[in-house]
Short mmCIF file of C-alpha atoms and ligand atoms in Angstrom, two decimals:
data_model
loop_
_atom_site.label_atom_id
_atom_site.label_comp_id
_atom_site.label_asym_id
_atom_site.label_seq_id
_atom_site.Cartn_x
_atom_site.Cartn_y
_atom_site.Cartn_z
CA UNK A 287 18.77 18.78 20.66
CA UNK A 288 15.60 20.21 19.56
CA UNK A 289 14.55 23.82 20.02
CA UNK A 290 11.58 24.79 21.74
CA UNK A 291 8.83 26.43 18.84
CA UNK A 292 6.77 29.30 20.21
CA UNK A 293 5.90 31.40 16.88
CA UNK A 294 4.77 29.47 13.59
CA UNK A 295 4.46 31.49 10.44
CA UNK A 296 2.35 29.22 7.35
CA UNK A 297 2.11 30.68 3.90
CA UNK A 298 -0.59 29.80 2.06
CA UNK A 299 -4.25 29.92 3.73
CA UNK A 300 -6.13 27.31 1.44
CA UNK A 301 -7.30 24.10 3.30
CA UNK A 302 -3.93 22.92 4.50
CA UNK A 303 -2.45 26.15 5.51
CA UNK A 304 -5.70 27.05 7.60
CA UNK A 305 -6.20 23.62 9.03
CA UNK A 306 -2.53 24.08 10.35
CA UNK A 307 -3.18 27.46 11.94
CA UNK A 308 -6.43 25.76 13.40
CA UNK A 309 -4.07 22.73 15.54
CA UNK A 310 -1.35 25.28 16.26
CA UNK A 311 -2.80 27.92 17.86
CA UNK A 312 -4.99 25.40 19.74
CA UNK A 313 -1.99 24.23 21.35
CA UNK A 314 -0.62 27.63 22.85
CA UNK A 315 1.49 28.54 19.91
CA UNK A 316 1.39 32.14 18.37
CA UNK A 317 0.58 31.50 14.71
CA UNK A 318 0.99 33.96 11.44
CA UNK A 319 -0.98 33.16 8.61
CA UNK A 320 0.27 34.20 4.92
CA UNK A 321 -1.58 34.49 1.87
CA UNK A 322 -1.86 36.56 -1.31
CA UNK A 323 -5.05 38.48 -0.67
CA UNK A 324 -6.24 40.00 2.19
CA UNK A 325 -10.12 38.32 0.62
CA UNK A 326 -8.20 34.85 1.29
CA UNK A 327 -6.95 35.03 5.25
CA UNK A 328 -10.61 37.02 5.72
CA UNK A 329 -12.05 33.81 4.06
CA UNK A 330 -9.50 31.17 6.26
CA UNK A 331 -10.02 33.05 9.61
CA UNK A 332 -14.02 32.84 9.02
CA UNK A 333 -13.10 28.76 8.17
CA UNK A 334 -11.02 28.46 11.37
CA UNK A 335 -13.72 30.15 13.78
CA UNK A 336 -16.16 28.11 12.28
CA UNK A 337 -14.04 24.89 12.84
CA UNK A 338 -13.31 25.85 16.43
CA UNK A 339 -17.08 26.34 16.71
CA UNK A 340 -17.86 22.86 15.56
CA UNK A 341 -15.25 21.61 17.99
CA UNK A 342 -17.33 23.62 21.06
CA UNK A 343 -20.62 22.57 19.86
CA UNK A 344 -19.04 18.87 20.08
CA UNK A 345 -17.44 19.56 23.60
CA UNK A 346 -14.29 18.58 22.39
CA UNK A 347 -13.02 22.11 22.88
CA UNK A 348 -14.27 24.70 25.01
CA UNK A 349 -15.25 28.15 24.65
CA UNK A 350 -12.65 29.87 26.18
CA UNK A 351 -10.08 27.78 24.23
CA UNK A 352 -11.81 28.74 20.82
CA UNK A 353 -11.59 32.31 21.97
CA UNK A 354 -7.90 32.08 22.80
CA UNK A 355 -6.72 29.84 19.62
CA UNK A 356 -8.51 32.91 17.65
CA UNK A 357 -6.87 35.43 19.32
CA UNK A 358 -3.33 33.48 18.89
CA UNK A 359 -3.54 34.05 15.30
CA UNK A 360 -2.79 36.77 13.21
CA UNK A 361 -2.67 37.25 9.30
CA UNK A 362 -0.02 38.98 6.92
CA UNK A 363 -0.24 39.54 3.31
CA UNK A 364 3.61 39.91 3.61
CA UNK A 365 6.72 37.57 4.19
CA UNK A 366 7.57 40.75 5.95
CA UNK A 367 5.01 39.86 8.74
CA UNK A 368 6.46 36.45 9.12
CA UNK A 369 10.12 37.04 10.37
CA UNK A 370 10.29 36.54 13.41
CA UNK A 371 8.82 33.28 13.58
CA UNK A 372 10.75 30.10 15.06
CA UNK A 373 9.37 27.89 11.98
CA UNK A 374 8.09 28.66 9.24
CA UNK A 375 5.64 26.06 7.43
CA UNK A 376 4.84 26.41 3.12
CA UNK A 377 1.73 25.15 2.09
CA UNK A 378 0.85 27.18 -0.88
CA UNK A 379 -0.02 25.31 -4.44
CA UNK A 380 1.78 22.05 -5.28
CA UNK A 381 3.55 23.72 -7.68
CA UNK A 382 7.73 23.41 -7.45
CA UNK A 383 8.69 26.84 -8.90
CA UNK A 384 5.78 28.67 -6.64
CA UNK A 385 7.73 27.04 -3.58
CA UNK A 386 10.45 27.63 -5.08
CA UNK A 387 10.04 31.65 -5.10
CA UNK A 388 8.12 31.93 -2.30
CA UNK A 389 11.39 30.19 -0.25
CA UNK A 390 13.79 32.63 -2.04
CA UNK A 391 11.63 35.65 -1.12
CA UNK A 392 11.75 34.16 2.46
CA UNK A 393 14.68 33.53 3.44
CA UNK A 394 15.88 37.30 2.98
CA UNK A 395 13.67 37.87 5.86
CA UNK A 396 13.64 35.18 7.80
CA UNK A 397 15.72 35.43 10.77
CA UNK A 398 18.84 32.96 10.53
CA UNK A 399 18.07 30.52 13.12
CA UNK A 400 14.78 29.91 11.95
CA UNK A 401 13.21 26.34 10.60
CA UNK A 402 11.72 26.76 7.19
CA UNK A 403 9.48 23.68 6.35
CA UNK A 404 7.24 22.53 3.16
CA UNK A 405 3.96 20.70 3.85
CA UNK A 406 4.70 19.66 0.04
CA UNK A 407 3.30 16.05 -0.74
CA UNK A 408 4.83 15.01 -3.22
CA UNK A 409 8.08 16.69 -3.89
CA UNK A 410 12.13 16.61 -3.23
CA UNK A 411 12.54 17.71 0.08
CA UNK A 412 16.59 18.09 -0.74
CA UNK A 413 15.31 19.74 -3.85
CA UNK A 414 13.42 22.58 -1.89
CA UNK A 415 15.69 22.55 0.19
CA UNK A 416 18.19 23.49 -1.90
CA UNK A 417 16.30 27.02 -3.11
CA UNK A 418 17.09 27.89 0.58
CA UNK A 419 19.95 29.88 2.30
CA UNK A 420 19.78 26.89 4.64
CA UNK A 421 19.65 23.38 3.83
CA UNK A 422 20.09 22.00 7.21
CA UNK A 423 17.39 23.55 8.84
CA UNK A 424 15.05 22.93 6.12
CA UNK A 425 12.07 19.58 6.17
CA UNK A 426 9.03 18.06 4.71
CA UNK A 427 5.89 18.47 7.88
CA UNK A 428 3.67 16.68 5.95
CA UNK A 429 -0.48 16.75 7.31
CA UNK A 430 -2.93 14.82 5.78
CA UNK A 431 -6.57 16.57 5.32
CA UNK A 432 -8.41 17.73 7.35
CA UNK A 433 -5.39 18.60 9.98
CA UNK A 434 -7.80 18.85 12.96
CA UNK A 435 -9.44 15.39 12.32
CA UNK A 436 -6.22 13.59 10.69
CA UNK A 437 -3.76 11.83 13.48
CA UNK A 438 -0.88 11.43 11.19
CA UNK A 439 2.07 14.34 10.25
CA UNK A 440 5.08 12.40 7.85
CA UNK A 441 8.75 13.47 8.61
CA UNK A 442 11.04 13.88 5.61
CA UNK A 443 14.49 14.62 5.92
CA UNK A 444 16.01 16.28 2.82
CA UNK A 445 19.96 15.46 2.69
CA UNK A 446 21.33 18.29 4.42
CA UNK A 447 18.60 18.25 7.40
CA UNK A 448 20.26 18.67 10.59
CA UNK A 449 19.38 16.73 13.64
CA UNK A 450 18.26 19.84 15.52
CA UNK A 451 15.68 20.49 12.92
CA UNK A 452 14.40 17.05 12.65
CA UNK A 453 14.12 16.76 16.59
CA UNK A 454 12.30 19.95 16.92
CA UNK A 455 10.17 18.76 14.19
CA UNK A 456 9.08 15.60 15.95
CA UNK A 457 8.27 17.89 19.03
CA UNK A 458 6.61 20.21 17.34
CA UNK A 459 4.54 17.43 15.70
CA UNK A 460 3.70 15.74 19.38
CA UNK A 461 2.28 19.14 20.94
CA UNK A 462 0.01 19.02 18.41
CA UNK A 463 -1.14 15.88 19.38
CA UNK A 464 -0.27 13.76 16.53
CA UNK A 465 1.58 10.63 15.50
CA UNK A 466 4.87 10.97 13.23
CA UNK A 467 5.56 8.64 10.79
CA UNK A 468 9.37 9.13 9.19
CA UNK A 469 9.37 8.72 5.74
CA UNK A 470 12.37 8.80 2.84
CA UNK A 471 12.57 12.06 0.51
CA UNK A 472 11.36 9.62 -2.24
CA UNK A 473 8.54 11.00 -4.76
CA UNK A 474 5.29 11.07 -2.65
CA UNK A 475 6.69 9.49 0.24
CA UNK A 476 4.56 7.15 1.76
CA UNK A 477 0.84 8.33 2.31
CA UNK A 478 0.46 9.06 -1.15
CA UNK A 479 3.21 6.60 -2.87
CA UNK A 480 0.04 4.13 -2.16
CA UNK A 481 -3.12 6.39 -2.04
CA UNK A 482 -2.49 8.81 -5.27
CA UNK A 483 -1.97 5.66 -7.49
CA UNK A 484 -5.26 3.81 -5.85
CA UNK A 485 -7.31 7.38 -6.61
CA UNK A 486 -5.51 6.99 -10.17
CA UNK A 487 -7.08 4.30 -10.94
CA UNK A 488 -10.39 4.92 -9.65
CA UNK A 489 -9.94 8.05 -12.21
CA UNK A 490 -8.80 5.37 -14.75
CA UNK A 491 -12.12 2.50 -13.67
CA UNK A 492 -14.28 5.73 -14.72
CA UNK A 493 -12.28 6.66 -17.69
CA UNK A 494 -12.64 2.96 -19.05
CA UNK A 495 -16.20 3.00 -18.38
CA UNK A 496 -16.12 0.03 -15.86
CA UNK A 497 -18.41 1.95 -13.03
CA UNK A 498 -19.92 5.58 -12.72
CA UNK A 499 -18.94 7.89 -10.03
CA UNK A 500 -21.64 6.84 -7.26
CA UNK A 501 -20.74 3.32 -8.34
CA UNK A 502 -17.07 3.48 -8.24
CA UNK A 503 -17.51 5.43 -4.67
CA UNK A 504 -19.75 3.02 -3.32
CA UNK A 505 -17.87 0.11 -4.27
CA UNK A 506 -14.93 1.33 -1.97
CA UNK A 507 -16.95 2.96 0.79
CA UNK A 508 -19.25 -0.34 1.53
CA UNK A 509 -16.97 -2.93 -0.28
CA UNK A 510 -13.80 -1.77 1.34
CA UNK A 511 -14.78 0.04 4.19
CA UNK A 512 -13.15 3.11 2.82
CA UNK A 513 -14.56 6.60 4.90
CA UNK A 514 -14.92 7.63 1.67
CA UNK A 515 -14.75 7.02 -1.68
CA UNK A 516 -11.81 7.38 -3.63
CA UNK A 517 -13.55 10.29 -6.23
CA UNK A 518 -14.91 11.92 -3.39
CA UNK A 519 -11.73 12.02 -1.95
CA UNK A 520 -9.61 13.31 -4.90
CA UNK A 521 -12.45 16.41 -4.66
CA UNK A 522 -11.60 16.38 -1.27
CA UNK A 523 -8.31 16.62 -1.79
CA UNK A 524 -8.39 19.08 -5.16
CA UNK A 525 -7.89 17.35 -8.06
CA UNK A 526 -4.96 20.31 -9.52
CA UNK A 527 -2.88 19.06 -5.99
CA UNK A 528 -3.99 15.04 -7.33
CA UNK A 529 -2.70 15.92 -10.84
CA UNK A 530 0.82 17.11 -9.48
CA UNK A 531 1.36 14.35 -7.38
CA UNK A 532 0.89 11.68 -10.00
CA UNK A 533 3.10 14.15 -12.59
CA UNK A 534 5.93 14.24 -9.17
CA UNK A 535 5.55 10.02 -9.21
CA UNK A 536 5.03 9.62 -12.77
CA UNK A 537 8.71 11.68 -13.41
CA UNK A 538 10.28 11.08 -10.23
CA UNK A 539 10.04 6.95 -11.04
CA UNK A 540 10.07 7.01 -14.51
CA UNK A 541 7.56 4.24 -14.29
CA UNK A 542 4.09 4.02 -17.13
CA UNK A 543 2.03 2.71 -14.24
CA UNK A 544 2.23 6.20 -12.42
CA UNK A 545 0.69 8.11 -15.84
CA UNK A 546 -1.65 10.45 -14.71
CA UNK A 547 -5.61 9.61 -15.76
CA UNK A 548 -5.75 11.30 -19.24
CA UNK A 549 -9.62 12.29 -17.29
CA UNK A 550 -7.63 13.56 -14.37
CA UNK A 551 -5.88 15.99 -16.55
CA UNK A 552 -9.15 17.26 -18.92
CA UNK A 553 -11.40 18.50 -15.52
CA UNK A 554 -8.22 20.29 -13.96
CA UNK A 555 -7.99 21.96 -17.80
CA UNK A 556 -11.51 22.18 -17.34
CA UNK A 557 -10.95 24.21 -13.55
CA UNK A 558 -13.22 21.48 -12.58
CA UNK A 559 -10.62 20.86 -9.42
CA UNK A 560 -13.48 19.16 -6.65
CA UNK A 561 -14.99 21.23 -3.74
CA UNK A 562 -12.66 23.95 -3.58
CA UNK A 563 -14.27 25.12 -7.36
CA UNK A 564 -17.44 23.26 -6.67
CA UNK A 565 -17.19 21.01 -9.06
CA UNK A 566 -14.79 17.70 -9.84
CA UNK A 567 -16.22 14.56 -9.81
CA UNK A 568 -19.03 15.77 -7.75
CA UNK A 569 -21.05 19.16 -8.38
CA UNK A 570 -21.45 20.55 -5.02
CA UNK A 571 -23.41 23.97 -5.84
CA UNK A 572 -26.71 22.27 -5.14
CA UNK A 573 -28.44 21.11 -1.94
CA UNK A 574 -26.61 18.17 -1.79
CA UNK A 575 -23.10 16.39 -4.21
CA UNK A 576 -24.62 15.68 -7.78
CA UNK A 577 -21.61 13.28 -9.69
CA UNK A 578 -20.84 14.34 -12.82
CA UNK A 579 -20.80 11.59 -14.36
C1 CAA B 107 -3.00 14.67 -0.43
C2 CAA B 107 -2.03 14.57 0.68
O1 CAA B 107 -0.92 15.11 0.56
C3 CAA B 107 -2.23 13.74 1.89
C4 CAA B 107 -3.65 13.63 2.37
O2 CAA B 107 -4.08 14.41 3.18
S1 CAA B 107 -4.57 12.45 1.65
C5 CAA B 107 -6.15 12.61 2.39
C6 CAA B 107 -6.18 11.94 3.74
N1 CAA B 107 -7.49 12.11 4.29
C7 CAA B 107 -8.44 11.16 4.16
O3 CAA B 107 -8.20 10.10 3.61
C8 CAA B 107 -9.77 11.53 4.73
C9 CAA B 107 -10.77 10.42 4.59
N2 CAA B 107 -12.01 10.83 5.24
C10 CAA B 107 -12.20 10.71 6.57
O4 CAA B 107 -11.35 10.23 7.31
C11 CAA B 107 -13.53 11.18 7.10
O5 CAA B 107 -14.48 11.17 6.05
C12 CAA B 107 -13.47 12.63 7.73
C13 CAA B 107 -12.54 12.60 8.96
C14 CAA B 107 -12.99 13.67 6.75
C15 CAA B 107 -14.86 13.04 8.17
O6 CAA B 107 -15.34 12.08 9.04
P1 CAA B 107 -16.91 11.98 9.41
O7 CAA B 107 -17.02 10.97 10.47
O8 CAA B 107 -17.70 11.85 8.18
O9 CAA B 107 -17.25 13.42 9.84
P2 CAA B 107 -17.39 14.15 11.23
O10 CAA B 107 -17.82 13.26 12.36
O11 CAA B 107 -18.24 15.31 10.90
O12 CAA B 107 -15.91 14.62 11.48
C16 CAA B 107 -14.92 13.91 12.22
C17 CAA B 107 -13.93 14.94 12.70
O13 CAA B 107 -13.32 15.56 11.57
C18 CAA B 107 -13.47 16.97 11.62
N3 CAA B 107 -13.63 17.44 10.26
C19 CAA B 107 -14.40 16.89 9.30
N4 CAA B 107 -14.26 17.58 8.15
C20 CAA B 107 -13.41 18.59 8.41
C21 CAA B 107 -12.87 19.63 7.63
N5 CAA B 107 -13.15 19.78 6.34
N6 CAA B 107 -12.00 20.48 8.22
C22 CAA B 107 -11.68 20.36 9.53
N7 CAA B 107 -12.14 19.37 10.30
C23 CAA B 107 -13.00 18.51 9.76
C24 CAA B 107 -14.70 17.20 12.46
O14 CAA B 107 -14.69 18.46 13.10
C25 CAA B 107 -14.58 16.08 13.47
O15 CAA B 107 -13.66 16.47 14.48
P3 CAA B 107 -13.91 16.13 16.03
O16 CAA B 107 -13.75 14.64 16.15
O17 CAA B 107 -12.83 16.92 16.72
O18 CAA B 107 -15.29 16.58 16.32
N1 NDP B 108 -5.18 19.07 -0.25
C1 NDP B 108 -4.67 18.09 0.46
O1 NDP B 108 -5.36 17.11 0.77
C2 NDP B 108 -3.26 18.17 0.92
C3 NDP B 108 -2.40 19.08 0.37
N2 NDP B 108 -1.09 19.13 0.80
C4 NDP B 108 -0.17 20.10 0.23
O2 NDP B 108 -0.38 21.34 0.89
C5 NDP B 108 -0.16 22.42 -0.04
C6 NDP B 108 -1.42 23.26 -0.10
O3 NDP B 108 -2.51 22.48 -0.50
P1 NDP B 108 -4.00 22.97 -0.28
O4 NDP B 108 -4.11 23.72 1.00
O5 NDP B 108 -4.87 21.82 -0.54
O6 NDP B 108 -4.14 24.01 -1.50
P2 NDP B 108 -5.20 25.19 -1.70
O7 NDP B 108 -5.31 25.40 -3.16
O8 NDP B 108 -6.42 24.94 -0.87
O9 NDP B 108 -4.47 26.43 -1.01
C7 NDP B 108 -3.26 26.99 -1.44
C8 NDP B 108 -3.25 28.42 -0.97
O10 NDP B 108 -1.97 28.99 -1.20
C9 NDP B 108 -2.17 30.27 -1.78
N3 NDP B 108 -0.98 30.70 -2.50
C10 NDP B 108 -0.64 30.48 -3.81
N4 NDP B 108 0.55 31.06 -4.07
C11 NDP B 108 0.95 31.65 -2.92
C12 NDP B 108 2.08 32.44 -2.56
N5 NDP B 108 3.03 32.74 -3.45
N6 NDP B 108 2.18 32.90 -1.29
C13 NDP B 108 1.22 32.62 -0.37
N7 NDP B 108 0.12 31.90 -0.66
C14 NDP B 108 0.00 31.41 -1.91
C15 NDP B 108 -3.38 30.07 -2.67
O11 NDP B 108 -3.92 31.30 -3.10
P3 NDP B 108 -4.62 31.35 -4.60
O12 NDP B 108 -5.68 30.31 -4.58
O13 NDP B 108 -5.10 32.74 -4.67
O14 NDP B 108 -3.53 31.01 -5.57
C16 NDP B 108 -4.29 29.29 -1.71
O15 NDP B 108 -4.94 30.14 -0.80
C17 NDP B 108 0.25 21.76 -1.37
O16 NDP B 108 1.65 21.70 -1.41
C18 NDP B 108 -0.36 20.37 -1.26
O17 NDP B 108 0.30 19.42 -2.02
C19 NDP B 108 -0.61 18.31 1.79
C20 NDP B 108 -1.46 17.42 2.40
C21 NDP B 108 -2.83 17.25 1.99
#
């Protein structure tokens, strides 16, 4: 039977972690945000209001409910701040041992009855899972970016997950107002089992010299209807997060055809990692995206 959520905590306030806040306390629920720095929930509260603000200028919210969804959340640069949440929700860097850490460092605050969950997309769910003092009330909520525009959240079980905890995951997931979509703890799952390997290849059709960036992009926005193309996507997405997924598939299957873009890898050496650095494919410190290349 699934338990009724009234408190989220989500650590990590990059575009995931803030886009999460943004849905949840939107729909009534008291939300604390985590993050290293006090600079970066400053920066991801300024994001959210201006979000919400887009939203009222659209008349798809209204002003009172901005007002309210703001005052719903508050910010912690502790775990400490975080414990007496209902579920908590991870979505720092893509990065196993980070997750791994932060869960550890959790848990010894958390209280017991608590849901932890990763937004992870790419990695074991049981694995995670297993860093924890409790397997069974442990999941993959997986949103796709941007949360507030994106009608999809992916449900992975990890072995141990309890029924409880996936049910109150599913309604957790419909008060926000989105679709679930239940997926195996396999490497990626299945958003980006299909989509990191097609934005692989783009990397590679650039790599080999076949099209240039505004080629390659137009070629899948006009020829395939795509919303956007699949390099302006990966700096969408941040081409570090891109790189782990692929490494996640490329290991996780053992199979050549998942080998991360040896391009892929030089701009995230590079801290080229798309619009969160201002540069990837695209260099975004001008008036308008300049590809570069
Ligand atoms: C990597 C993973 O693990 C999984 C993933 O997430 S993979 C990435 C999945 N996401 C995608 O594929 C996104 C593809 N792109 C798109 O769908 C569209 O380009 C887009 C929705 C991002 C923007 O659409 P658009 O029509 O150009 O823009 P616009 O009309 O301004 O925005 C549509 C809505 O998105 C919202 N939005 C756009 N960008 C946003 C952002 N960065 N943050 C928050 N909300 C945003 C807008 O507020 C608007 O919401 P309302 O309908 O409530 O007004
Ligand atoms: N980007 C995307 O399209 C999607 C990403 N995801 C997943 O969501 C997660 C976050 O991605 P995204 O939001 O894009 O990443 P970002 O890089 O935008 O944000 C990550 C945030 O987590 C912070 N952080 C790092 N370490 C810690 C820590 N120990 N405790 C608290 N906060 C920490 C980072 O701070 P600092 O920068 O200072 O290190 C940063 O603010 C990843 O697991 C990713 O795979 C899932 C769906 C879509």
């Amino acid at each position: 039977m699934a338990v009724t959520i009234k408190k989220v905590g989500v650590i990590g306030s990059g575009q995931m972690g803030h886009g999460i806040a943004h849905v949840a306390a939107l729909a009534g629920l008291d939300v604390v945000l985590n993050d290293v720095s006090d600079e970066r929930l400053k920066s991801a509260m300024a994001t959210i209001n201006g979000h919400l603000s887009r939203q009222v200028a659209k008349q798809v919210i209204t002003e009172d409910a901005r007002k309210k969804a703001l005052e719903r959340i508050t910010s912690s640069e502790t775990l400490d701040g975080l414990s007496d949440c209902d579920l908590v929700i991870e979505t720092a860097v893509e990065k196993e041992e980070v997750k791994r850490k932060i869960f550890h460092e959790l848990c010894a605050v958390l209280k017991p009855e608590a849901i932890v969950a990763t937004n992870s997309s790419s990695i074991s769910i049981t694995r995670l899972a297993a860093s924890t003092d409790r397997p069974e009330r442990f999941i993959g909520i997986h949103f796709m970016n941007p949360v507030p525009a994106m009608e999809l959240v992916e449900l992975i079980r990890g072995i141990a997950t309890d029924d409880m905890t996936f049910d109150t995951a599913k309604e957790f997931v419909g008060k926000l107002g989105k679709q679930v979509a239940v997926s195996e703890d396999f490497p990626a799952f299945i958003v980006n089992r299909i989509l990191l390997p097609m934005i692989n290849e783009a990397i590679y059709t650039l790599y080999e010299g076949v099209g240039n960036v505004e080629a390659i992009d137009a070629a899948m926005k006009l020829g395939a209807h795509h919303p956007m193309g699949p390099l302006e996507l990966a700096d969408f997405i941040g081409l570090d997060t891109c790189l782990s997924i692929m490494q996640v598939l490329h290991e996780g299957l053992a199979d050549s055809k998942y080998r991360p873009c040896p391009l892929l890898v030089k701009y995230v050496e590079a801290g080229w990692l798309g619009r969160k650095t201002q540069r990837g494919f695209y260099d975004y410190r001008g008036d308008k995206p300049v590809p570069t290349r």
